[in-house]
XYZ file of C-alpha atoms in Angstrom:
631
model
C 94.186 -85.344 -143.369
C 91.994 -87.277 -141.266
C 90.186 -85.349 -138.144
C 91.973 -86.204 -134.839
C 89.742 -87.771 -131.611
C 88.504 -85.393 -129.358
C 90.379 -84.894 -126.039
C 88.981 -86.674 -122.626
C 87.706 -83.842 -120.326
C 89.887 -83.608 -116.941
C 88.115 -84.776 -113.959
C 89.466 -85.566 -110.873
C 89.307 -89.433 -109.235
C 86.656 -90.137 -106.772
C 88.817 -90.430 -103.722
C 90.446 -86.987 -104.110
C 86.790 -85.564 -104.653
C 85.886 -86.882 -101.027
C 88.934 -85.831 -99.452
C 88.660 -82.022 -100.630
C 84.880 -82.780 -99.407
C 85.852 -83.548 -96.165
C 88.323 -80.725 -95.602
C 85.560 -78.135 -97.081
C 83.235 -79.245 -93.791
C 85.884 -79.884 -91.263
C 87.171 -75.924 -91.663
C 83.557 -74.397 -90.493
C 82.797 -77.154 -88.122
C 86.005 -76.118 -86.339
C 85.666 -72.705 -86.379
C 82.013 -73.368 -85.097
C 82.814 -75.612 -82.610
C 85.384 -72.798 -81.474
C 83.170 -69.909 -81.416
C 80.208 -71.896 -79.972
C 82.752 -73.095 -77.554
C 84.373 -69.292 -76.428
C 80.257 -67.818 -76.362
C 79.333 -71.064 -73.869
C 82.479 -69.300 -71.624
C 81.658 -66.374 -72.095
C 77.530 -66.937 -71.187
C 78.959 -69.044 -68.238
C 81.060 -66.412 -66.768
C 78.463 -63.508 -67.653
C 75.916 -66.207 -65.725
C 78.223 -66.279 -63.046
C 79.424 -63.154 -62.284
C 75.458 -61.663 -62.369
C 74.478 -64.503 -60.033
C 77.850 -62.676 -57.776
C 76.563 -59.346 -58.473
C 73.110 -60.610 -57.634
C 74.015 -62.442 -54.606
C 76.744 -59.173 -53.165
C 73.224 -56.574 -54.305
C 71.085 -59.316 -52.255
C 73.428 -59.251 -48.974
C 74.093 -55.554 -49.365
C 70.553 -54.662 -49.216
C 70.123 -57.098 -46.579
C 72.318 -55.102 -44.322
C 71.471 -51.740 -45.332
C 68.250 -52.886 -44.132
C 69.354 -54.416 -40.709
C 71.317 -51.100 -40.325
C 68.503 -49.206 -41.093
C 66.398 -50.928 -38.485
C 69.631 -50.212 -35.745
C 69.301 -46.506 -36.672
C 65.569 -46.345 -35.868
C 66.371 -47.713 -32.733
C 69.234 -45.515 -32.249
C 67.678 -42.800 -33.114
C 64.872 -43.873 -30.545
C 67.531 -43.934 -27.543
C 68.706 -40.515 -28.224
C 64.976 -39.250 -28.427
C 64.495 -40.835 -25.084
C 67.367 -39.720 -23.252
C 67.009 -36.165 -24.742
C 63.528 -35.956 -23.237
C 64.612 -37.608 -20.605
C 67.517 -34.472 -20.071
C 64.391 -32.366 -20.980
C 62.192 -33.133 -18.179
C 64.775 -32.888 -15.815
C 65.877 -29.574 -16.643
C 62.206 -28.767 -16.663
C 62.302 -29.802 -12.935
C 65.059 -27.656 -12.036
C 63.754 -24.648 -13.655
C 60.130 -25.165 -11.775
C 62.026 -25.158 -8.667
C 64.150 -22.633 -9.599
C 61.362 -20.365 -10.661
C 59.185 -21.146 -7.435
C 62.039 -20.960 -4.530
C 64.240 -18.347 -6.364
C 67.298 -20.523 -5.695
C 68.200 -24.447 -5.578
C 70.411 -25.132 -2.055
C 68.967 -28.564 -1.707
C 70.514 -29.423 -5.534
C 73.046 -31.610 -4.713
C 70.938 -33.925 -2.575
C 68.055 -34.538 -5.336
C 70.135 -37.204 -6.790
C 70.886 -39.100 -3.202
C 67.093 -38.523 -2.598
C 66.096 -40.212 -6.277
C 64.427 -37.028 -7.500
C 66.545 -37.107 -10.168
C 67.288 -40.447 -11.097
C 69.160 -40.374 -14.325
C 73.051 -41.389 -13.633
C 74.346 -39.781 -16.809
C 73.974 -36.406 -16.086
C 77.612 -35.863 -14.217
C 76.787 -32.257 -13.292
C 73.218 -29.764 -13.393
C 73.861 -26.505 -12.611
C 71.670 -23.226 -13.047
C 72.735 -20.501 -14.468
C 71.471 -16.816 -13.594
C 70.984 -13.759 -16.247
C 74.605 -13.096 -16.091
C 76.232 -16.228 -17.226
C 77.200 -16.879 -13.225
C 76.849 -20.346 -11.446
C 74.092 -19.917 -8.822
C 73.236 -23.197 -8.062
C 74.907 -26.690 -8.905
C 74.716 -30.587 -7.972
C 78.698 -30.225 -7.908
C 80.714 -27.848 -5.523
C 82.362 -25.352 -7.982
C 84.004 -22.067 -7.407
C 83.188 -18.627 -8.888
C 82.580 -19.677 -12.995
C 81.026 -17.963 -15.237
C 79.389 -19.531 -18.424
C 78.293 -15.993 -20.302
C 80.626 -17.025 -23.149
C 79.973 -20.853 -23.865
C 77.413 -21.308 -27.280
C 74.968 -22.677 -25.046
C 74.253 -19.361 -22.765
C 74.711 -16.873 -26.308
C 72.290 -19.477 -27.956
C 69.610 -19.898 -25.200
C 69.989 -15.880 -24.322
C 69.116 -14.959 -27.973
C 65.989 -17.230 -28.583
C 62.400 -17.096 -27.320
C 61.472 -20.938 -27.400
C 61.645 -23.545 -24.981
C 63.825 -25.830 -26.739
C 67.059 -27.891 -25.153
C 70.105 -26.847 -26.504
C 73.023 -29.513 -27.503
C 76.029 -27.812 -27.382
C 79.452 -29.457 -29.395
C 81.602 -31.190 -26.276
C 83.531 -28.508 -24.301
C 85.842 -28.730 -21.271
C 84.172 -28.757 -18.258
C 85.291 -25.508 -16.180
C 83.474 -27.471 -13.510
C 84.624 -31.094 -13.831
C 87.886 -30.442 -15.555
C 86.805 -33.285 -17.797
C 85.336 -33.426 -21.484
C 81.541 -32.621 -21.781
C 78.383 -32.092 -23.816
C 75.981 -29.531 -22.492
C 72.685 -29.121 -22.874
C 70.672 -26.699 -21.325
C 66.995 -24.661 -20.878
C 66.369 -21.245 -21.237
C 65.299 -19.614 -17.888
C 62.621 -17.260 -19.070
C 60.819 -14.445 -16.342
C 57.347 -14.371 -15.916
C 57.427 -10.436 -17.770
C 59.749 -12.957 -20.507
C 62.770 -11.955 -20.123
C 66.067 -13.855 -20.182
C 66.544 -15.141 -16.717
C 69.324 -18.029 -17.562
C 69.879 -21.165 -18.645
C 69.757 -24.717 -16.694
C 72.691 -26.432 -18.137
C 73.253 -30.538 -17.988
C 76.749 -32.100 -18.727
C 77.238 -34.879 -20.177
C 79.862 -38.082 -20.799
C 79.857 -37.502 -24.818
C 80.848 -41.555 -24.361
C 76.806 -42.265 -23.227
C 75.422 -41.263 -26.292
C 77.278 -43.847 -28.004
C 76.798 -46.773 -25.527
C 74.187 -48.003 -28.359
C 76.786 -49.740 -30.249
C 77.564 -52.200 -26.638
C 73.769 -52.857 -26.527
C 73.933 -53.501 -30.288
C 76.470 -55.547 -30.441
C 78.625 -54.467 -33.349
C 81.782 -55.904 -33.971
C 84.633 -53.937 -33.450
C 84.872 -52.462 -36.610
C 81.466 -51.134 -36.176
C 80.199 -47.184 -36.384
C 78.133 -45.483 -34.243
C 78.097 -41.783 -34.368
C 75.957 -38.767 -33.365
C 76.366 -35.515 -35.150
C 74.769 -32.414 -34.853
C 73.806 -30.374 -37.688
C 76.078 -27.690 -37.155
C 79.091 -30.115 -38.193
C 80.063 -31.218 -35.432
C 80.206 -34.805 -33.617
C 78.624 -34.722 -30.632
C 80.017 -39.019 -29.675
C 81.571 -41.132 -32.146
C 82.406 -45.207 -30.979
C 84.208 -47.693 -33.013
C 84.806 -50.700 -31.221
C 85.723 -49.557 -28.250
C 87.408 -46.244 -29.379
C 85.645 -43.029 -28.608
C 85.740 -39.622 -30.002
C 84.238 -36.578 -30.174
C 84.561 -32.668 -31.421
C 85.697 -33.558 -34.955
C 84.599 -31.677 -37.666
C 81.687 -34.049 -39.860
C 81.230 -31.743 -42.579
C 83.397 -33.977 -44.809
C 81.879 -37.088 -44.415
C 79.570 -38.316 -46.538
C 76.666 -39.527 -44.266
C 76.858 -35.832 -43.115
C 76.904 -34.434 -47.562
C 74.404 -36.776 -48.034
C 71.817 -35.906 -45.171
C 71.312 -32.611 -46.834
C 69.659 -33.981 -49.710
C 68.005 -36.584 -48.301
C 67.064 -36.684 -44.398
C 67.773 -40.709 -44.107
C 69.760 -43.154 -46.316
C 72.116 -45.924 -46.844
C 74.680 -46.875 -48.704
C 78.431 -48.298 -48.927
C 80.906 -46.391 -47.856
C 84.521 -46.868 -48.574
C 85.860 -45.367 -44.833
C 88.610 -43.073 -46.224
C 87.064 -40.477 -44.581
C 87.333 -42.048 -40.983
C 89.525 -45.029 -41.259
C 90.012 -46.732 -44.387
C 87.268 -49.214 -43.451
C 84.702 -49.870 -46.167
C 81.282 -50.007 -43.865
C 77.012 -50.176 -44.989
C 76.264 -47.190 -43.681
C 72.638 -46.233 -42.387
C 71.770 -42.228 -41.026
C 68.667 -40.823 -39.624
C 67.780 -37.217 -38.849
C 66.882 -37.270 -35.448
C 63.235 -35.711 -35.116
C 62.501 -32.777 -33.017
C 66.676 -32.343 -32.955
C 69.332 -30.556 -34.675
C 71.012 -33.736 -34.920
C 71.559 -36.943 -36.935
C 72.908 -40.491 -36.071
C 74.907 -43.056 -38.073
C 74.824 -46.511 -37.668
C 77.706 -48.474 -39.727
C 79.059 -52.415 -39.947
C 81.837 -53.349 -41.805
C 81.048 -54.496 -45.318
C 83.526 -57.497 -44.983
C 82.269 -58.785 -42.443
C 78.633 -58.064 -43.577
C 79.447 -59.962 -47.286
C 81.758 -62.826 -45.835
C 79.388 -65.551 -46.364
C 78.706 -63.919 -50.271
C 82.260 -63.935 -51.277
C 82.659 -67.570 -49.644
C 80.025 -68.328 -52.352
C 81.650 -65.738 -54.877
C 84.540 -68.440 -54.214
C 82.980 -71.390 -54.997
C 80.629 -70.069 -57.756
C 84.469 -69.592 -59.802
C 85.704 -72.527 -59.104
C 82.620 -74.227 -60.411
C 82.875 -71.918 -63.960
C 86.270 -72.447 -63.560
C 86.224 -76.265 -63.656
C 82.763 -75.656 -66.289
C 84.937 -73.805 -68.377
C 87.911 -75.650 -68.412
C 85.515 -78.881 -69.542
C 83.875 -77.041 -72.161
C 87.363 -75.902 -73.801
C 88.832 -79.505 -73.402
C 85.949 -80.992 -75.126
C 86.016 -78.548 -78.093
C 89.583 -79.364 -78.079
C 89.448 -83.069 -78.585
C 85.865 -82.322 -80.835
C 88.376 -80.121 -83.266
C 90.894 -82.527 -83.036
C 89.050 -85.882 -82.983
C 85.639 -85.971 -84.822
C 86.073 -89.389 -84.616
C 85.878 -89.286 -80.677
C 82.261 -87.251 -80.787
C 80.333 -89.995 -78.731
C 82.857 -89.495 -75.802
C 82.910 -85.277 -76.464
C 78.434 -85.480 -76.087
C 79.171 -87.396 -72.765
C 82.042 -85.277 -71.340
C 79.420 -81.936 -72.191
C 76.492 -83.930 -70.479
C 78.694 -84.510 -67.469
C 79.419 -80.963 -67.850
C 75.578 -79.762 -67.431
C 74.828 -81.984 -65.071
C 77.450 -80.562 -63.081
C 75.901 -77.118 -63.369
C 72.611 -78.139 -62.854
C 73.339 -79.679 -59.583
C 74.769 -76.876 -58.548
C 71.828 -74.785 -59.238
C 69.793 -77.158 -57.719
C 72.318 -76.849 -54.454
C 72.504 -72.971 -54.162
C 71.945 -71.327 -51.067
C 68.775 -69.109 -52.127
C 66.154 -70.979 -52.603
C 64.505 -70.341 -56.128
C 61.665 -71.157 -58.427
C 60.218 -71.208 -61.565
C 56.439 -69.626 -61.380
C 54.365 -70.040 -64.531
C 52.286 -67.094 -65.906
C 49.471 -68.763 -64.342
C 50.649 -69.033 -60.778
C 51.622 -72.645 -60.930
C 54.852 -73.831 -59.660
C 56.711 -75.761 -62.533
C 60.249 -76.295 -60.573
C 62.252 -75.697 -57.779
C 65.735 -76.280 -56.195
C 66.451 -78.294 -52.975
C 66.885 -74.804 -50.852
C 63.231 -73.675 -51.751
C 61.891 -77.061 -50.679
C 63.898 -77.281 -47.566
C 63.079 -73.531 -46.722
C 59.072 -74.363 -46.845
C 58.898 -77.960 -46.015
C 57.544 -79.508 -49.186
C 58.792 -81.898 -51.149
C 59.174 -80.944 -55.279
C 55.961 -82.738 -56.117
C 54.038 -81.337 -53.674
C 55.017 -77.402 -54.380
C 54.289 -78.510 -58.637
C 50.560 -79.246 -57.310
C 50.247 -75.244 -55.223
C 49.786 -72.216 -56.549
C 53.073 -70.256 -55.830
C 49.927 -67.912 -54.173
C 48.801 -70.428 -51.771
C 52.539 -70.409 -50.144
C 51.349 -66.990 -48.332
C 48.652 -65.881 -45.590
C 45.529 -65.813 -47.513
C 44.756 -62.158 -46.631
C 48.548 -61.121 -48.404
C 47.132 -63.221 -51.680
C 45.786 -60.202 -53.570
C 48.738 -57.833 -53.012
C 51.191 -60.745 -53.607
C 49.004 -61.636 -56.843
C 49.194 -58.161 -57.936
C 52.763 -57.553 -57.917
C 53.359 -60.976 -59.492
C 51.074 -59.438 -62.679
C 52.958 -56.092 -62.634
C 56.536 -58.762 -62.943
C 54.626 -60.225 -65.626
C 53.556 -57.207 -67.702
C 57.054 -55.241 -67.021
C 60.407 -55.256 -69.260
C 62.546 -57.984 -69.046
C 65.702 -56.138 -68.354
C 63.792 -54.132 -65.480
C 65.852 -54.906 -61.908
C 64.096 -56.959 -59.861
C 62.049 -55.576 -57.195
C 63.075 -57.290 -53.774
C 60.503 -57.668 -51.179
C 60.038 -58.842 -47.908
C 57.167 -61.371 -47.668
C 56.151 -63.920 -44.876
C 55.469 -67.567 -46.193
C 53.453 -70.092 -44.708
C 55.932 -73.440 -44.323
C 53.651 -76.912 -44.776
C 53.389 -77.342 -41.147
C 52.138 -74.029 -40.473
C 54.841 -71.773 -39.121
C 56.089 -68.854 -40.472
C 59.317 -67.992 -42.390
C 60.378 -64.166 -43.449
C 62.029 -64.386 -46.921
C 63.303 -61.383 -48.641
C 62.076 -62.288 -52.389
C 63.046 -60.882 -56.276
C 60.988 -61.957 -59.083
C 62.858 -62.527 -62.087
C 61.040 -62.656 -65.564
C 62.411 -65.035 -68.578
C 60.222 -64.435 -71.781
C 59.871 -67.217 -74.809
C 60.998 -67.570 -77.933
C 58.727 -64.920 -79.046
C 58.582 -62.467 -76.620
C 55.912 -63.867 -74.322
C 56.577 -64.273 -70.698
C 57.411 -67.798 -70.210
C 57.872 -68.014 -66.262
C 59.513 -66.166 -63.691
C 62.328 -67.090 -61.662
C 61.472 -66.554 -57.378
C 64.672 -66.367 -55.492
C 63.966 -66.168 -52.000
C 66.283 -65.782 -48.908
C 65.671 -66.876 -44.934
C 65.439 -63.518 -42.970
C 63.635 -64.734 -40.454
C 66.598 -63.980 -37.949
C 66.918 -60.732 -38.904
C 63.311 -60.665 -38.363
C 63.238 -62.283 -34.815
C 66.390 -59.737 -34.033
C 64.945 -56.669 -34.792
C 61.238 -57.608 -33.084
C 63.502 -58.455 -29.443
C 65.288 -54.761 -30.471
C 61.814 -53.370 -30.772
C 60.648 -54.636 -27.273
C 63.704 -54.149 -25.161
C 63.584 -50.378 -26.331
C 60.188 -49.608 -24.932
C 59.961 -52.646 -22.152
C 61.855 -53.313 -18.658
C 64.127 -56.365 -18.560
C 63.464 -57.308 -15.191
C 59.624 -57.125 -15.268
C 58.732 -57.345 -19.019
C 56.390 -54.001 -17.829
C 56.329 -51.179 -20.427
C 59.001 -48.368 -19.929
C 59.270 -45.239 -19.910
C 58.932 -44.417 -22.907
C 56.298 -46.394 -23.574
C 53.806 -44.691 -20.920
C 54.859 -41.827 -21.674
C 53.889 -42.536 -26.033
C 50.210 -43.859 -24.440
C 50.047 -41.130 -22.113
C 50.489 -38.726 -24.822
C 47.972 -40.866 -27.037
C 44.973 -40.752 -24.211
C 45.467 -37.017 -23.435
C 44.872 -36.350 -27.044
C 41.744 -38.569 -27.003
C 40.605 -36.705 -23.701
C 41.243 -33.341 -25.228
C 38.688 -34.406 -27.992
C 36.277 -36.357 -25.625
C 36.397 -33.840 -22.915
C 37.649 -36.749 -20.522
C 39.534 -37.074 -17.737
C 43.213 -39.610 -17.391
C 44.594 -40.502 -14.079
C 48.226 -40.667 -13.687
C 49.971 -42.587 -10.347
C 53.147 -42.770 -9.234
C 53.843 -45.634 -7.238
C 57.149 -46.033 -4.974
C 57.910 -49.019 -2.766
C 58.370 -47.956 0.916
C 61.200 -50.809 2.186
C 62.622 -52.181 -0.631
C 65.707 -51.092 0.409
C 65.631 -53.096 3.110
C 64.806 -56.461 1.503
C 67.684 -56.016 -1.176
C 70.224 -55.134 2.264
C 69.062 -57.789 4.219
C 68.674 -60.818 1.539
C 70.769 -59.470 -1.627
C 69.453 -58.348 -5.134
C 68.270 -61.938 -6.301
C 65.097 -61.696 -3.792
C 64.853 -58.153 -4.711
C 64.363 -58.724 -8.261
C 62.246 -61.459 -7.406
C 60.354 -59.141 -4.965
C 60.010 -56.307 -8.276
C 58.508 -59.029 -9.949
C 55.877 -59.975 -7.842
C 54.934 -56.199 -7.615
C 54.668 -55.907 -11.052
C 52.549 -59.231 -10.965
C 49.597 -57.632 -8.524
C 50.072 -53.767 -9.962
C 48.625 -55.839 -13.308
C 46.270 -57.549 -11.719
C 45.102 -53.976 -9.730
C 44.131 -52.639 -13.091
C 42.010 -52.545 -16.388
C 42.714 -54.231 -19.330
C 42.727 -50.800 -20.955
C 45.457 -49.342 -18.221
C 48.857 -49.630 -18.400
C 51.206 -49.768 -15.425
C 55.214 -49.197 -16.144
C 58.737 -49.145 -14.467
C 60.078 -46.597 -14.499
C 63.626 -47.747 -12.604
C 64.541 -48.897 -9.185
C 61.381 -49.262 -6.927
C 59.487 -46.541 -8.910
C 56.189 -47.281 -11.027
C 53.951 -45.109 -12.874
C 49.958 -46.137 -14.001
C 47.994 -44.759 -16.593
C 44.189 -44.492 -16.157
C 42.973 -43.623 -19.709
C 39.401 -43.349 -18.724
C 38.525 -42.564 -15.479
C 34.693 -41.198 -14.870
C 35.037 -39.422 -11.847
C 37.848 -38.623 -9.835
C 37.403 -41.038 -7.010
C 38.199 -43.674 -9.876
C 41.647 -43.283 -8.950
C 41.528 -42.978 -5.313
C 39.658 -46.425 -5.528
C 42.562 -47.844 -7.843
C 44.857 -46.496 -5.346
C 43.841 -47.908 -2.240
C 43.984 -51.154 -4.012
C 47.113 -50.860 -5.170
C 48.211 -49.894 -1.270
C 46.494 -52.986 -0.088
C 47.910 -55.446 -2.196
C 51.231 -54.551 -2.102
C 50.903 -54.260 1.508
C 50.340 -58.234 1.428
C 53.574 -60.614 2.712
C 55.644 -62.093 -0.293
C 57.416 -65.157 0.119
C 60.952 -65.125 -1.628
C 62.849 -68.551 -1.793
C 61.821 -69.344 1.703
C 62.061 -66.121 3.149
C 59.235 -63.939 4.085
C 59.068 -59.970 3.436
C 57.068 -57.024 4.031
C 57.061 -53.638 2.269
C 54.702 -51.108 1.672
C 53.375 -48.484 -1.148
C 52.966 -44.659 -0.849
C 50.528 -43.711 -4.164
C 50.407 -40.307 -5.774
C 47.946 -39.278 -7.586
C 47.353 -36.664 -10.487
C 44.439 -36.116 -12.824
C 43.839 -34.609 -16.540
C 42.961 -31.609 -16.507
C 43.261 -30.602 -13.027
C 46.586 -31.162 -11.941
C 48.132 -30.501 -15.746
C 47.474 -30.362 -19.344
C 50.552 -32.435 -20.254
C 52.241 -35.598 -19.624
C 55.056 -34.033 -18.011
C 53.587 -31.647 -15.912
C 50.887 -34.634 -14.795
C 54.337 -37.044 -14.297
C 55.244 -34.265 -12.019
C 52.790 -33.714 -9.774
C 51.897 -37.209 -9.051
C 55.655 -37.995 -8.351
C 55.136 -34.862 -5.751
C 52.254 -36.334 -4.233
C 53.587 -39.645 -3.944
C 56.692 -37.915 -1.875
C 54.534 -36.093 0.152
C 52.507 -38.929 0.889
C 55.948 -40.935 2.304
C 56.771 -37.645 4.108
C 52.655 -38.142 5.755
C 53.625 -41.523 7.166
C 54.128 -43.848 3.945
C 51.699 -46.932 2.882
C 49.014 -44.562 2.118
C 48.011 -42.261 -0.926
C 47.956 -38.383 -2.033
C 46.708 -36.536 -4.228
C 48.746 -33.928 -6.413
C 48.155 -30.334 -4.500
């Protein structure tokens, strides 16, 4: 039999080859072009919602910070009117302790030796707890069982006393007390001079402030109790504080901030800032409403998701038609382009102004906001040194912590500053700046991202804080409590030098008479004028302050010999003595001067406050427009 042909092998045509081809790279181009497409989303809302987180962080801090700034100045006002309740219970108990009893008490405040409105009611207190002398009429009361008398009775030092608000057997009304311990010259217990006060004036901060009406302010005393609480223009006092957490937290830590969701108060979520106050059993809390505080953040937070939003919703239409149209792929590259120019415009709109810094220093980028913010155009900041943006003397410290960015972890937080920049006409601008490190392909750092925000508001704020708390608003003279901080500053120096410091007291005799006669606008203008030739009566080195009303003190921090100050004195007399013309009108007034010198007539700023305020009243009861010294 013959051998049959071998069989033709079975190959496929060349058309259903391709096809199969074409369906074996369509199936992972798909499935690419969907997973690329859900880890773009995914990046883009990550991106996002860190550059939310970044931005709420930012603003937060921001207002801890402002809040922490109002608590320091809190704080300051209760230091100043607790020394201020100090130094007039002092006063009382000198008195007390010289005369042996107080009849004339009720007439010191008519007769401006005690000048401080907010203490209602000052009353002294003998051995056994009975009323023996008071500023207010008041029948037989005894005080041998309030906290205040047990408290001062028991201890030995001269400390004031804050007692939690009572009910005034006096007033009838709600009070805080605070009172002195009335100690015998053989040191025994020999009462208490007690001071009662609105609990509502130790919250009046928060009008001066201006917080909104959700706003905090509160002042607590140690022993768990609030002393005056204000929000808006609700006040309270007596409730227990244990429980809340500015109060939990200040025993770990004696200041702090944080957020704080109000559902131990109110249900309002505040930043909340607290301070021990020093030298006091007490603390203060200072609190704004973290809505209000982050409303411009989440009207960005807004935005920011309707941008991904719309980003999103491009880059899952295009992967769409790209899985269901290769042949459209021209039109899906332009749609994506669109799609990043869109973002990048949006960067290059965003309300912090950023920048990318190269290892070197050199500027390689930056958005519209950063230009704007410093007044240089994008070419201009690529041919700086990001180093040259700041006061040459700040260069090395700001160099310095841009190397420790560079050598740190990528994933460390970063550290926000706040940093004054020079703009390219000159003037300053506060930013509050994070440095942000991006590393290369292989691990280097490749350049670090500078966001920067405008504080300089905040900044101008808190400096006019700073001032009004130690200046006078009528006179722009120091205060107070100013004198008294430089008073306390040049005894210490004299103590060490073995110096002497003149202290005058300075009261205008007939000032009444100008504000009766032609109103309070020419009186002001009148205080002014005084305050104009008391500065031009002294040193550069002196300091001359209001103290309220018609009242001025001087501070002589060097003074060689004692007739130093009887020179500066007679000065003073004469040149206040001179006419002043007041919008037409002419006026006359005159200046009785009372002197007192360190270490004769004291060894402390109280004590020398004191004795020239007695010298200047004796020298109005010698015949006024003349000067004594401090017997």
């Amino acid at each position: 039999m013959p051998t049959p042909p071998p069989a033709e092998p079975d190959v496929p045509p060349l058309p259903t080859v391709r096809a199969n081809w074409r369906d074996w790279v369509r199936a992972p181009l798909s499935a690419l072009a969907a997973l690329g497409c859900a880890l773009l989303i995914a990046a883009l809302w990550w991106n996002t919602q860190q550059r939310i987180a970044f931005e709420r962080d930012q603003a937060t801090g921001a207002a801890e910070q402002a809040n922490a700034n109002l608590a320091i100045a809190y704080e300051q006002q209760i230091e100043r009117m607790l020394k201020a309740a100090e130094q007039v219970a002092a006063l009382v108990r000198k008195n007390y302790l010289e005369h042996g009893t107080l009849r004339d008490l009720p007439q010191w405040s008519s007769e401006g030796v005690i000048r401080e409105s907010m203490f209602r009611i000052i009353s002294v207190v003998n051995a056994q707890g009975d009323i023996v002398a008071s500023s207010e009429a008041a029948s037989a009361v005894n005080y041998s069982d309030r906290a205040f008398f047990r408290a001062q009775r028991e201890r030995t030092d001269d400390t004031l006393y804050i007692n939690a608000p009572v009910l005034g057997r006096v007033s009838g009304q709600w009070q805080v007390p605070m009172s002195l311990r009335i100690t015998r010259e053989d040191g025994s217990f020999g009462g208490v001079v007690v001071l009662s006060v609105d609990p509502a004036e130790f919250t009046r901060f928060s009008q001066q402030a201006q917080l909104h009406a959700r706003g905090l302010v509160e002042l607590t005393g140690l022993d768990g109790i609030v002393r005056s609480r204000a929000i808006g223009t609700d006040s309270r006092f007596g409730e227990n504080a244990q429980t809340l957490p500015w109060f939990q937290r200040r025993a770990e830590q004696p200041a702090g901030a944080f957020v704080d969701d109000g559902s131990a108060i109110d249900g309002v979520p505040r930043i909340v800032s607290y301070r021990s106050v020093a030298h006091y059993p007490l603390m203060v809390t200072v609190g704004t409403s973290y809505e209000l505080e982050l409303a411009a953040t989440e009207q960005r937070r807004a935005v920011y998701l309707t941008i991904t939003t719309a980003a999103s919703a491009a880059l899952l239409l295009t992967t769409l038609l790209f899985m269901g149209m290769l042949a459209r792929q021209r039109a899906a590259m332009r749609a994506l382009r669109t799609s990043e120019a869109q973002f990048r415009a949006t960067f290059r709109q965003a309300a912090s102004g950023m920048a990318h810094i190269a290892p070197d220093g050199s500027i390689l980028g930056a958005n519209d906001t950063f230009c704007d913010l410093l007044g240089y155009s994008l070419v201009e900041l690529r041919s700086l040194s990001f180093f040259a943006l700041c006061d040459e003397e700040t260069r090395t410290a700001q160099r310095a912590l841009f190397e420790q960015r560079l050598s740190a972890p990528a994933d460390t937080s970063a550290p926000q500053i706040e940093k004054l920049y020079r703009r390219k006409d000159g003037s300053p601008v506060w930013v509050n700046e994070a440095l942000g490190l991006v590393l290369g392909a292989g691990g280097e750092p490749a350049f670090v991202i500078a966001v920067a925000q405008d504080i300089s508001a905040r900044k101008l704020l808190e400096a006019r804080l700073s001032h009004a708390a130690t200046h006078d608003a009528l006179t722009g003279l120091p205060n107070r409590v100013l004198l008294l901080r430089r008073l306390e500053r040049a005894l210490a120096t004299a103590r060490a030098e073995d110096t002497q410091v003149g202290v005058l007291c300075v009261d205008l005799d007939g000032f009444k008479e100008v504000n009766d006669q032609w109103g309070h606008a020419r009186g002001d203008l009148l205080l002014r004028e005084v305050a104009r030739r008391l500065r031009a009566c002294l040193r550069a080195h002196d300091t001359v302050a209001r103290f309220g009303g018609d009242e001025f003190s001087l501070l002589l921090p060097v003074v060689a010999q004692p007739l130093d100050c009887e020179t500066v004195a007679r000065k003073i007399v004469r040149a206040l003595a001179e006419p002043y013309t007041l919008g037409g009108t002419t006026a006359h007034i005159s200046a009785s001067v009372g002197i007192a010198l360190f270490p004769d007539h004291g060894s402390d700023a109280s004590a020398l406050l004191v004795h020239a305020d007695h010298a200047m009243y004796r020298a109005k009861r010698l015949g006024k427009n003349q000067l004594s010294w401090s017997a």
